[in-house]
Short mmCIF file of N, CA and C and ligand atoms in Angstrom, two decimals:
data_model
loop_
_atom_site.label_atom_id
_atom_site.label_comp_id
_atom_site.label_asym_id
_atom_site.label_seq_id
_atom_site.Cartn_x
_atom_site.Cartn_y
_atom_site.Cartn_z
N MET F 1 4.47 22.32 -2.33
CA MET F 1 4.15 20.67 -1.71
C MET F 1 3.67 20.65 -0.29
N TRP F 2 2.41 20.21 0.06
CA TRP F 2 1.52 20.58 0.51
C TRP F 2 2.28 20.23 2.32
N ASP F 3 1.03 20.50 4.07
CA ASP F 3 2.37 20.15 4.77
C ASP F 3 0.86 18.70 4.98
N PHE F 4 1.97 18.02 6.66
CA PHE F 4 1.55 17.25 6.33
C PHE F 4 0.15 16.77 6.41
N PHE F 5 -1.04 17.20 7.81
CA PHE F 5 -1.76 17.79 7.54
C PHE F 5 -3.07 17.67 6.31
N ALA F 6 -2.42 19.18 5.80
CA ALA F 6 -3.61 18.49 4.09
C ALA F 6 -3.02 17.83 3.05
N THR F 7 -2.01 16.99 3.72
CA THR F 7 -1.47 15.89 2.27
C THR F 7 -2.77 15.15 3.21
N VAL F 8 -2.43 14.26 4.45
CA VAL F 8 -3.51 13.20 4.20
C VAL F 8 -4.79 13.92 3.86
N ARG F 9 -5.42 15.19 4.45
CA ARG F 9 -6.86 14.77 3.86
C ARG F 9 -7.38 15.30 2.47
N HIS F 10 -5.91 15.02 1.73
CA HIS F 10 -5.93 14.61 0.35
C HIS F 10 -6.06 13.29 -0.52
N ARG F 11 -5.62 12.26 0.82
CA ARG F 11 -5.45 10.97 0.43
C ARG F 11 -7.11 10.29 0.25
N HIS F 12 -7.06 9.90 -0.67
CA HIS F 12 -9.01 9.27 -1.16
C HIS F 12 -8.22 8.11 -1.88
N SER F 13 -9.43 7.11 -1.73
CA SER F 13 -8.92 5.90 -2.56
C SER F 13 -9.14 6.35 -3.71
N ILE F 14 -8.29 5.82 -5.02
CA ILE F 14 -8.51 6.14 -6.28
C ILE F 14 -9.20 5.32 -6.83
N ARG F 15 -9.86 4.89 -7.82
CA ARG F 15 -10.10 3.86 -8.14
C ARG F 15 -10.35 4.44 -9.93
N HIS F 16 -10.07 4.71 -10.10
CA HIS F 16 -9.81 5.92 -12.20
C HIS F 16 -8.91 7.22 -12.17
N TYR F 17 -7.38 5.90 -12.81
CA TYR F 17 -6.47 6.69 -13.14
C TYR F 17 -6.50 6.95 -13.79
N GLN F 18 -5.42 7.74 -15.00
CA GLN F 18 -5.37 8.40 -16.74
C GLN F 18 -4.04 6.81 -17.05
N SER F 19 -4.79 6.15 -17.67
CA SER F 19 -3.69 5.53 -17.63
C SER F 19 -2.57 5.39 -18.96
N ASP F 20 -2.57 6.48 -19.87
CA ASP F 20 -1.53 6.97 -20.63
C ASP F 20 -0.53 7.71 -19.79
N MET F 21 -0.61 7.46 -18.26
CA MET F 21 0.60 8.91 -17.72
C MET F 21 1.20 7.49 -16.61
N PRO F 22 1.77 6.93 -17.43
CA PRO F 22 3.50 6.64 -16.35
C PRO F 22 3.35 6.66 -14.65
N VAL F 23 3.79 6.56 -14.04
CA VAL F 23 4.31 7.43 -12.38
C VAL F 23 5.44 7.27 -13.07
N GLU F 24 6.99 8.25 -13.07
CA GLU F 24 7.87 8.59 -13.19
C GLU F 24 8.33 7.41 -12.71
N ARG F 25 10.21 7.33 -12.99
CA ARG F 25 10.88 6.61 -12.03
C ARG F 25 11.27 7.79 -11.13
N GLU F 26 11.74 8.90 -11.11
CA GLU F 26 11.85 9.22 -9.59
C GLU F 26 11.18 8.94 -8.68
N LYS F 27 9.50 9.26 -8.89
CA LYS F 27 8.95 9.79 -7.75
C LYS F 27 8.49 7.85 -7.35
N LEU F 28 8.16 7.23 -8.15
CA LEU F 28 8.31 5.71 -8.04
C LEU F 28 9.35 5.53 -6.48
N HIS F 29 10.73 6.34 -7.13
CA HIS F 29 11.50 5.65 -5.86
C HIS F 29 11.81 7.08 -4.70
N ALA F 30 10.76 8.16 -4.94
CA ALA F 30 11.15 8.74 -3.32
C ALA F 30 9.64 8.09 -3.11
N ILE F 31 8.59 7.61 -3.44
CA ILE F 31 7.76 7.43 -3.02
C ILE F 31 7.77 4.96 -2.25
N LEU F 32 9.21 5.01 -2.77
CA LEU F 32 9.64 3.58 -2.34
C LEU F 32 10.47 4.24 -0.41
N GLU F 33 10.80 5.41 -0.84
CA GLU F 33 12.70 5.95 0.19
C GLU F 33 11.39 6.27 0.99
N MET F 34 10.15 6.56 1.17
CA MET F 34 9.09 6.98 2.73
C MET F 34 8.96 5.85 2.80
N ALA F 35 8.74 5.20 1.74
CA ALA F 35 8.10 4.12 2.57
C ALA F 35 8.61 2.78 3.76
N CYS F 36 9.71 3.13 2.99
CA CYS F 36 11.01 2.31 4.05
C CYS F 36 11.37 2.83 5.13
N ALA F 37 10.99 4.52 5.29
CA ALA F 37 10.83 5.58 6.52
C ALA F 37 10.12 5.03 6.93
N ALA F 38 9.22 4.43 7.04
CA ALA F 38 8.25 3.63 8.34
C ALA F 38 9.15 3.11 9.77
N PRO F 39 8.32 3.53 10.86
CA PRO F 39 8.80 2.84 12.01
C PRO F 39 8.65 1.63 11.88
N SER F 40 10.06 0.72 11.77
CA SER F 40 9.31 -0.82 12.20
C SER F 40 9.74 -1.80 12.49
N ALA F 41 9.62 -2.95 13.95
CA ALA F 41 10.30 -3.39 14.48
C ALA F 41 11.24 -3.86 14.82
N GLY F 42 12.34 -3.32 15.77
CA GLY F 42 13.47 -3.39 15.96
C GLY F 42 14.46 -2.77 15.13
N ASP F 43 13.96 -1.48 14.57
CA ASP F 43 13.60 -2.17 12.73
C ASP F 43 14.22 -3.20 11.08
N LEU F 44 13.61 -3.96 11.87
CA LEU F 44 14.62 -4.78 10.44
C LEU F 44 13.76 -5.26 9.23
N GLN F 45 12.61 -3.87 9.23
CA GLN F 45 11.68 -4.29 8.04
C GLN F 45 11.88 -5.27 7.61
N SER F 46 11.45 -5.63 8.51
CA SER F 46 10.38 -7.73 7.55
C SER F 46 8.76 -7.48 7.02
N TYR F 47 9.53 -6.29 5.89
CA TYR F 47 9.35 -7.08 4.34
C TYR F 47 9.92 -6.54 3.01
N HIS F 48 9.14 -6.98 2.69
CA HIS F 48 9.55 -6.98 0.79
C HIS F 48 8.46 -6.28 0.63
N ILE F 49 8.71 -5.28 -1.40
CA ILE F 49 7.98 -4.80 -2.20
C ILE F 49 8.33 -4.71 -3.69
N PHE F 50 6.81 -5.53 -4.53
CA PHE F 50 7.46 -5.32 -5.51
C PHE F 50 6.95 -4.85 -6.29
N VAL F 51 6.84 -4.44 -7.66
CA VAL F 51 6.63 -2.95 -7.91
C VAL F 51 6.23 -3.21 -9.50
N VAL F 52 5.11 -3.42 -9.40
CA VAL F 52 4.36 -4.28 -10.72
C VAL F 52 4.35 -2.72 -12.32
N THR F 53 5.01 -2.97 -12.75
CA THR F 53 3.83 -1.96 -13.70
C THR F 53 4.10 -2.73 -15.41
N ASP F 54 4.26 -3.99 -15.78
CA ASP F 54 4.53 -4.39 -16.69
C ASP F 54 2.58 -4.49 -16.79
N GLU F 55 1.91 -4.83 -17.76
CA GLU F 55 0.92 -4.19 -18.54
C GLU F 55 0.05 -6.08 -18.30
N GLY F 56 1.17 -6.74 -18.13
CA GLY F 56 0.29 -8.41 -18.38
C GLY F 56 -0.14 -8.66 -16.83
N ARG F 57 0.37 -7.95 -15.90
CA ARG F 57 1.09 -8.24 -14.32
C ARG F 57 0.36 -7.59 -13.82
N ARG F 58 0.00 -6.67 -14.44
CA ARG F 58 -1.27 -6.02 -13.79
C ARG F 58 -2.66 -5.99 -13.96
N THR F 59 -2.49 -6.80 -15.59
CA THR F 59 -3.66 -7.36 -15.78
C THR F 59 -4.47 -8.49 -14.19
N ARG F 60 -3.03 -9.60 -14.14
CA ARG F 60 -3.27 -10.88 -13.57
C ARG F 60 -3.33 -10.43 -12.14
N LEU F 61 -3.24 -8.87 -11.46
CA LEU F 61 -3.85 -9.36 -10.35
C LEU F 61 -4.57 -8.21 -10.23
N SER F 62 -4.79 -7.85 -11.10
CA SER F 62 -6.09 -7.59 -11.04
C SER F 62 -7.38 -8.89 -11.04
N GLU F 63 -7.01 -10.35 -11.72
CA GLU F 63 -7.61 -11.14 -11.80
C GLU F 63 -7.70 -11.93 -10.42
N ALA F 64 -6.61 -11.95 -9.34
CA ALA F 64 -5.19 -12.28 -8.86
C ALA F 64 -7.17 -11.37 -7.44
N ALA F 65 -7.47 -10.02 -7.58
CA ALA F 65 -8.31 -9.39 -6.34
C ALA F 65 -9.13 -9.04 -7.23
N PHE F 66 -9.56 -10.75 -7.89
CA PHE F 66 -11.28 -11.02 -8.12
C PHE F 66 -12.31 -9.75 -9.67
N GLY F 67 -10.96 -9.94 -9.91
CA GLY F 67 -12.21 -8.41 -10.90
C GLY F 67 -11.55 -6.72 -11.07
N GLN F 68 -10.71 -6.42 -9.79
CA GLN F 68 -10.65 -5.53 -9.10
C GLN F 68 -9.99 -5.09 -10.57
N ALA F 69 -11.56 -3.89 -11.70
CA ALA F 69 -10.01 -3.66 -12.54
C ALA F 69 -9.38 -2.29 -12.47
N PHE F 70 -9.32 -1.10 -11.63
CA PHE F 70 -8.95 -0.19 -10.89
C PHE F 70 -6.97 -0.90 -10.69
N LEU F 71 -6.70 -2.68 -10.27
CA LEU F 71 -5.48 -2.72 -10.18
C LEU F 71 -4.62 -2.76 -12.00
N ALA F 72 -6.18 -3.26 -13.09
CA ALA F 72 -5.03 -3.19 -14.12
C ALA F 72 -5.10 -1.26 -14.86
N GLU F 73 -6.54 -0.59 -14.73
CA GLU F 73 -5.79 1.07 -15.09
C GLU F 73 -4.81 1.50 -14.38
N ALA F 74 -4.42 1.40 -13.47
CA ALA F 74 -3.22 2.20 -12.45
C ALA F 74 -2.25 1.29 -13.69
N PRO F 75 -0.58 3.00 -13.80
CA PRO F 75 0.03 2.39 -14.05
C PRO F 75 1.42 1.57 -13.41
N ALA F 76 0.91 1.75 -12.45
CA ALA F 76 1.93 0.73 -11.00
C ALA F 76 0.87 -0.11 -10.36
N CYS F 77 1.49 -0.52 -9.20
CA CYS F 77 1.22 -1.46 -8.29
C CYS F 77 2.05 -2.13 -7.14
N LEU F 78 1.98 -1.11 -5.83
CA LEU F 78 3.34 -1.51 -5.45
C LEU F 78 2.19 -2.89 -3.92
N VAL F 79 3.09 -4.24 -4.47
CA VAL F 79 2.87 -6.10 -3.73
C VAL F 79 3.16 -5.32 -2.31
N PHE F 80 3.48 -5.03 -1.37
CA PHE F 80 3.70 -5.17 -0.34
C PHE F 80 3.25 -6.30 0.56
N CYS F 81 4.71 -6.76 0.95
CA CYS F 81 4.63 -8.36 1.08
C CYS F 81 5.44 -8.34 3.23
N SER F 82 4.38 -9.30 4.02
CA SER F 82 5.51 -9.45 5.28
C SER F 82 6.32 -10.13 5.34
N ASP F 83 7.42 -9.97 5.80
CA ASP F 83 8.03 -11.36 6.28
C ASP F 83 8.45 -11.84 7.66
N PRO F 84 7.32 -12.58 7.93
CA PRO F 84 7.51 -13.30 9.21
C PRO F 84 8.70 -14.07 9.25
N GLN F 85 9.14 -15.13 8.64
CA GLN F 85 10.57 -15.12 9.21
C GLN F 85 11.56 -14.52 9.50
N ARG F 86 11.54 -12.91 9.10
CA ARG F 86 12.24 -12.00 9.51
C ARG F 86 12.52 -11.30 11.22
N ALA F 87 11.08 -11.49 10.80
CA ALA F 87 10.28 -10.55 12.24
C ALA F 87 10.67 -12.22 13.03
N GLN F 88 10.46 -13.88 13.59
CA GLN F 88 10.35 -14.57 14.17
C GLN F 88 12.05 -14.89 14.61
N GLU F 89 13.15 -13.95 13.51
CA GLU F 89 14.47 -14.64 14.35
C GLU F 89 15.07 -13.80 15.35
N LYS F 90 14.38 -12.51 15.85
CA LYS F 90 14.27 -11.71 16.94
C LYS F 90 13.25 -11.47 18.05
N TYR F 91 11.89 -12.16 17.40
CA TYR F 91 10.77 -11.77 18.38
C TYR F 91 10.79 -12.78 18.05
N GLY F 92 10.76 -14.20 17.51
CA GLY F 92 10.28 -15.85 18.39
C GLY F 92 8.81 -15.37 17.69
N ALA F 93 7.36 -16.05 18.60
CA ALA F 93 5.92 -15.45 17.30
C ALA F 93 5.98 -14.74 17.38
N ARG F 94 5.66 -13.91 18.47
CA ARG F 94 5.53 -12.15 18.77
C ARG F 94 5.26 -11.22 16.70
N GLY F 95 7.09 -11.67 16.91
CA GLY F 95 6.97 -10.93 15.64
C GLY F 95 6.50 -11.95 14.02
N ARG F 96 6.90 -13.26 14.13
CA ARG F 96 5.78 -13.38 12.80
C ARG F 96 4.76 -13.54 13.16
N GLU F 97 3.85 -13.05 13.65
CA GLU F 97 2.35 -13.03 13.75
C GLU F 97 2.63 -12.01 13.72
N LEU F 98 2.36 -11.20 14.08
CA LEU F 98 2.09 -9.52 14.47
C LEU F 98 3.19 -8.52 14.21
N TYR F 99 4.34 -8.62 14.09
CA TYR F 99 5.16 -7.43 14.22
C TYR F 99 5.35 -7.04 12.56
N ALA F 100 5.58 -8.86 11.36
CA ALA F 100 5.82 -8.86 10.23
C ALA F 100 4.30 -7.78 9.42
N LEU F 101 3.88 -7.97 9.59
CA LEU F 101 2.04 -7.59 8.87
C LEU F 101 1.88 -6.27 9.50
N GLN F 102 2.64 -5.87 11.17
CA GLN F 102 2.73 -3.99 10.82
C GLN F 102 3.53 -3.95 10.63
N ASP F 103 4.62 -4.59 10.67
CA ASP F 103 5.76 -3.30 9.27
C ASP F 103 5.19 -2.99 7.64
N ALA F 104 4.49 -4.52 7.79
CA ALA F 104 4.36 -4.21 6.25
C ALA F 104 3.22 -2.96 5.81
N THR F 105 1.65 -3.11 6.75
CA THR F 105 1.40 -2.14 6.36
C THR F 105 1.29 -0.44 6.96
N ILE F 106 2.67 -0.64 8.42
CA ILE F 106 2.30 0.81 8.23
C ILE F 106 3.60 1.89 7.29
N ALA F 107 4.75 0.83 6.32
CA ALA F 107 5.42 0.85 4.87
C ALA F 107 3.95 1.23 3.91
N ALA F 108 2.73 0.41 3.70
CA ALA F 108 2.31 0.42 2.97
C ALA F 108 1.74 2.42 2.98
N ALA F 109 0.99 2.38 4.41
CA ALA F 109 0.51 3.79 4.26
C ALA F 109 1.67 4.97 4.03
N TYR F 110 2.81 4.49 4.89
CA TYR F 110 4.03 6.04 4.37
C TYR F 110 3.59 6.14 2.80
N ALA F 111 3.35 4.68 2.03
CA ALA F 111 3.87 4.49 0.98
C ALA F 111 1.70 6.18 0.08
N GLN F 112 1.24 5.35 0.90
CA GLN F 112 -0.32 6.41 0.63
C GLN F 112 0.10 7.59 0.32
N LEU F 113 0.55 8.06 1.65
CA LEU F 113 1.12 9.35 2.04
C LEU F 113 2.30 9.91 0.99
N ALA F 114 3.61 9.49 0.61
CA ALA F 114 3.41 9.77 -0.20
C ALA F 114 3.78 9.99 -1.43
N ALA F 115 2.16 8.92 -1.58
CA ALA F 115 1.69 9.31 -3.38
C ALA F 115 0.99 10.85 -3.70
N VAL F 116 0.61 11.25 -2.31
CA VAL F 116 -0.25 12.09 -2.19
C VAL F 116 0.54 13.79 -2.60
N ALA F 117 1.63 13.61 -1.75
CA ALA F 117 2.68 14.52 -2.01
C ALA F 117 3.87 14.86 -3.02
N ALA F 118 3.12 13.57 -3.98
CA ALA F 118 4.09 13.16 -5.26
C ALA F 118 3.59 14.14 -6.31
N GLY F 119 1.36 14.07 -5.91
CA GLY F 119 0.76 14.72 -6.76
C GLY F 119 -0.19 13.24 -7.40
N LEU F 120 0.39 11.55 -6.91
CA LEU F 120 -0.32 11.39 -7.01
C LEU F 120 -1.71 11.09 -6.97
N GLY F 121 -2.03 9.25 -7.23
CA GLY F 121 -3.46 8.95 -6.00
C GLY F 121 -2.77 7.69 -6.54
N SER F 122 -3.76 6.89 -4.80
CA SER F 122 -3.60 5.38 -4.70
C SER F 122 -4.77 5.09 -4.39
N THR F 123 -5.01 3.56 -4.22
CA THR F 123 -5.97 2.46 -3.35
C THR F 123 -5.23 1.37 -2.92
N TRP F 124 -6.45 1.57 -1.85
CA TRP F 124 -4.61 0.44 -0.83
C TRP F 124 -6.47 -0.89 -1.83
N VAL F 125 -5.45 -2.04 -1.85
CA VAL F 125 -6.35 -2.98 -2.11
C VAL F 125 -6.10 -4.49 -1.27
N GLY F 126 -6.56 -4.60 -0.49
CA GLY F 126 -7.20 -6.47 0.58
C GLY F 126 -7.52 -6.93 0.52
N HIS F 127 -8.48 -6.95 -0.27
CA HIS F 127 -9.32 -8.71 -1.11
C HIS F 127 -8.60 -8.99 -2.43
N PHE F 128 -7.98 -10.26 -2.00
CA PHE F 128 -7.08 -10.80 -2.99
C PHE F 128 -6.58 -12.44 -2.53
N ASP F 129 -6.95 -12.70 -3.12
CA ASP F 129 -6.19 -14.25 -3.37
C ASP F 129 -4.71 -14.03 -3.15
N GLU F 130 -3.97 -15.00 -1.75
CA GLU F 130 -2.55 -14.43 -1.38
C GLU F 130 -2.10 -15.68 -2.07
N ASP F 131 -2.44 -16.49 -2.76
CA ASP F 131 -1.22 -17.78 -3.80
C ASP F 131 -1.82 -16.42 -5.17
N ALA F 132 -2.59 -16.36 -5.48
CA ALA F 132 -2.52 -15.91 -6.54
C ALA F 132 -1.33 -14.78 -7.03
N VAL F 133 -1.76 -14.01 -6.33
CA VAL F 133 -0.86 -12.02 -6.09
C VAL F 133 0.79 -13.09 -6.16
N ARG F 134 0.90 -14.04 -4.92
CA ARG F 134 2.52 -14.44 -4.64
C ARG F 134 2.66 -15.05 -6.63
N ALA F 135 2.27 -15.68 -7.21
CA ALA F 135 2.09 -15.85 -8.17
C ALA F 135 2.50 -15.13 -9.03
N VAL F 136 1.95 -13.81 -9.44
CA VAL F 136 2.14 -13.09 -10.53
C VAL F 136 3.40 -12.29 -10.22
N VAL F 137 3.52 -12.10 -8.57
CA VAL F 137 5.06 -11.42 -8.60
C VAL F 137 5.99 -12.54 -7.93
N ALA F 138 5.96 -13.51 -8.46
CA ALA F 138 7.39 -14.67 -7.52
C ALA F 138 7.21 -14.56 -7.37
N ALA F 139 6.90 -14.02 -5.88
CA ALA F 139 7.33 -14.30 -4.23
C ALA F 139 8.06 -14.99 -4.10
N PRO F 140 9.40 -15.68 -2.96
CA PRO F 140 9.31 -16.89 -3.12
C PRO F 140 8.24 -17.39 -1.47
N GLY F 141 7.99 -18.06 -0.75
CA GLY F 141 7.14 -18.78 -0.04
C GLY F 141 7.13 -17.86 0.58
N HIS F 142 8.61 -17.63 2.08
CA HIS F 142 8.35 -17.20 3.30
C HIS F 142 6.99 -16.08 2.92
N LEU F 143 7.48 -15.15 2.09
CA LEU F 143 6.61 -13.74 1.80
C LEU F 143 4.92 -14.16 1.86
N VAL F 144 4.34 -12.44 2.46
CA VAL F 144 2.83 -13.16 2.63
C VAL F 144 2.47 -12.22 1.77
N PRO F 145 1.85 -11.59 0.67
CA PRO F 145 1.29 -10.60 0.08
C PRO F 145 0.00 -10.60 1.03
N VAL F 146 0.38 -8.45 1.39
CA VAL F 146 -0.49 -8.16 2.41
C VAL F 146 -1.48 -7.46 2.37
N ALA F 147 -0.54 -6.32 1.27
CA ALA F 147 -1.29 -5.08 0.44
C ALA F 147 -1.71 -5.10 -0.51
N LEU F 148 -2.25 -4.30 -1.32
CA LEU F 148 -1.70 -4.28 -3.04
C LEU F 148 -2.28 -2.57 -2.98
N ILE F 149 -1.64 -1.46 -3.04
CA ILE F 149 -1.20 -0.06 -3.84
C ILE F 149 -1.85 0.45 -5.22
N SER F 150 -2.77 0.76 -5.38
CA SER F 150 -2.47 1.00 -6.73
C SER F 150 -2.20 2.03 -6.48
N LEU F 151 -1.26 2.90 -7.93
CA LEU F 151 -0.61 3.94 -8.19
C LEU F 151 -0.30 4.81 -9.13
N GLY F 152 -1.00 5.84 -9.39
CA GLY F 152 -0.61 6.53 -10.66
C GLY F 152 -2.14 7.71 -10.39
N TYR F 153 -1.19 8.26 -11.90
CA TYR F 153 -1.91 10.37 -11.97
C TYR F 153 -3.95 9.51 -12.11
N PRO F 154 -4.83 10.34 -10.62
CA PRO F 154 -6.08 10.84 -10.66
C PRO F 154 -6.96 11.27 -12.11
N ALA F 155 -7.46 10.09 -12.35
CA ALA F 155 -8.60 10.23 -12.84
C ALA F 155 -10.55 11.23 -12.92
N GLU F 156 -10.06 10.99 -11.55
CA GLU F 156 -11.78 11.14 -10.32
C GLU F 156 -10.94 11.85 -9.63
N ILE F 157 -11.21 13.15 -9.09
CA ILE F 157 -11.14 12.97 -7.72
C ILE F 157 -12.48 12.95 -6.32
N PRO F 158 -12.20 12.06 -5.61
CA PRO F 158 -13.92 10.95 -5.15
C PRO F 158 -14.13 12.30 -4.11
N GLU F 159 -15.32 11.89 -3.27
CA GLU F 159 -16.06 13.45 -2.15
C GLU F 159 -15.71 12.37 -1.20
N PRO F 160 -15.20 13.14 0.00
CA PRO F 160 -14.08 12.14 1.47
C PRO F 160 -15.50 11.98 1.21
N THR F 161 -15.00 10.17 2.86
CA THR F 161 -15.60 10.05 2.85
C THR F 161 -16.58 10.19 4.55
N PRO F 162 -17.13 10.21 4.66
CA PRO F 162 -17.51 10.22 6.11
C PRO F 162 -16.69 8.91 6.91
N ARG F 163 -16.36 9.59 8.64
CA ARG F 163 -15.90 9.08 9.41
C ARG F 163 -16.57 9.10 10.57
N ARG F 164 -16.01 7.93 11.60
CA ARG F 164 -17.26 7.72 13.13
C ARG F 164 -16.44 8.99 13.60
N PRO F 165 -17.58 9.60 14.63
CA PRO F 165 -16.49 10.90 15.31
C PRO F 165 -15.85 10.83 16.60
N LEU F 166 -14.47 11.31 16.53
CA LEU F 166 -13.71 10.66 17.31
C LEU F 166 -14.17 10.64 18.91
N GLY F 167 -15.40 11.36 19.36
CA GLY F 167 -15.76 11.00 19.97
C GLY F 167 -16.76 8.77 20.12
N GLU F 168 -16.05 8.18 19.59
CA GLU F 168 -17.21 6.78 19.13
C GLU F 168 -15.59 6.53 19.47
N VAL F 169 -14.68 7.12 18.42
CA VAL F 169 -13.12 5.79 18.50
C VAL F 169 -12.30 6.30 19.29
N VAL F 170 -12.26 7.45 20.47
CA VAL F 170 -11.07 7.63 21.22
C VAL F 170 -11.54 7.74 22.55
N THR F 171 -11.16 7.33 23.54
CA THR F 171 -11.56 7.58 25.41
C THR F 171 -9.81 7.80 25.20
N TYR F 172 -10.22 9.06 26.08
CA TYR F 172 -9.24 9.69 27.23
C TYR F 172 -9.45 9.71 28.08
N LEU F 173 -8.68 8.71 28.78
CA LEU F 173 -7.78 8.47 30.15
C LEU F 173 -7.37 9.56 30.97
C1 LIG R 201 -7.48 -3.33 5.01
C2 LIG R 201 -8.19 -2.41 3.77
C3 LIG R 201 -8.43 -2.97 2.54
C4 LIG R 201 -8.76 -2.55 1.19
N1 LIG R 201 -9.37 -3.32 0.66
C5 LIG R 201 -9.97 -2.61 -0.45
C6 LIG R 201 -9.81 -3.16 -1.65
O1 LIG R 201 -9.75 -4.40 -1.92
N2 LIG R 201 -10.86 -3.19 -2.94
C7 LIG R 201 -10.64 -1.64 -2.80
O2 LIG R 201 -11.44 -0.73 -4.17
N3 LIG R 201 -10.35 -0.53 -1.78
C8 LIG R 201 -10.21 -1.25 -0.40
N4 LIG R 201 -10.02 -0.69 0.84
C9 LIG R 201 -9.67 1.28 0.77
C10 LIG R 201 -11.41 1.23 1.42
O3 LIG R 201 -12.21 0.70 0.70
C11 LIG R 201 -11.07 3.09 1.88
O4 LIG R 201 -9.56 3.60 2.51
C12 LIG R 201 -12.53 3.42 2.96
O5 LIG R 201 -13.39 3.51 2.14
C13 LIG R 201 -12.48 4.48 2.80
O6 LIG R 201 -12.40 5.39 2.18
P1 LIG R 201 -10.06 6.78 1.38
O7 LIG R 201 -9.32 6.31 0.95
O8 LIG R 201 -10.86 7.12 0.12
O9 LIG R 201 -10.44 7.12 2.56
C14 LIG R 201 -9.15 -0.75 1.70
C15 LIG R 201 -8.18 -0.56 2.77
C16 LIG R 201 -8.33 -1.11 3.32
C17 LIG R 201 -8.05 -0.31 4.83
#
């Protein structure tokens, strides 16, 4: 088990997977539990997660993401949808327009880190046709797909990508 800092450092976008190595059910469950452990506005968890392992649907997800082939190659994909209606009931427009999206994205970020801790790789995919993704997972109309997280055993260990220097990103006051 890596400590938290090592886990964060070992997370890289993985775009090649061992497609013959499915993600064990227990690992999927553990990752989903970590996603749901993320903070959320009013503890409402204004999101829904679809777990796609079926090959036909993964192929359709890759098409919905404009041909990003690794989505079909990865044995699993988590489709994170925000639930603006749920957040709106308590928080009005701010819940609908901001909190639901934040809830869903924080949960997805936790899932990516949990994947690393479980020895898996992932990539966050945001470039997709929303309606096409909704159709693949048969999501009810009030859910908004916000992130596809491909999941599987890596077939590559990519070089870490550079980050902007802290001095450029951070202001101490
Ligand atoms: C909001 C968002 C959208 C992204 N969309 C895509 C995508 O559609 N396809 C893809 O291959 N990577 C996508 N990425 C992954 C980024 O390209 C990647 O995180 C970034 O280049 C840094 O590399 P690293 O994840 O290896 O640290 C996305 C990441 C985020 C946070």
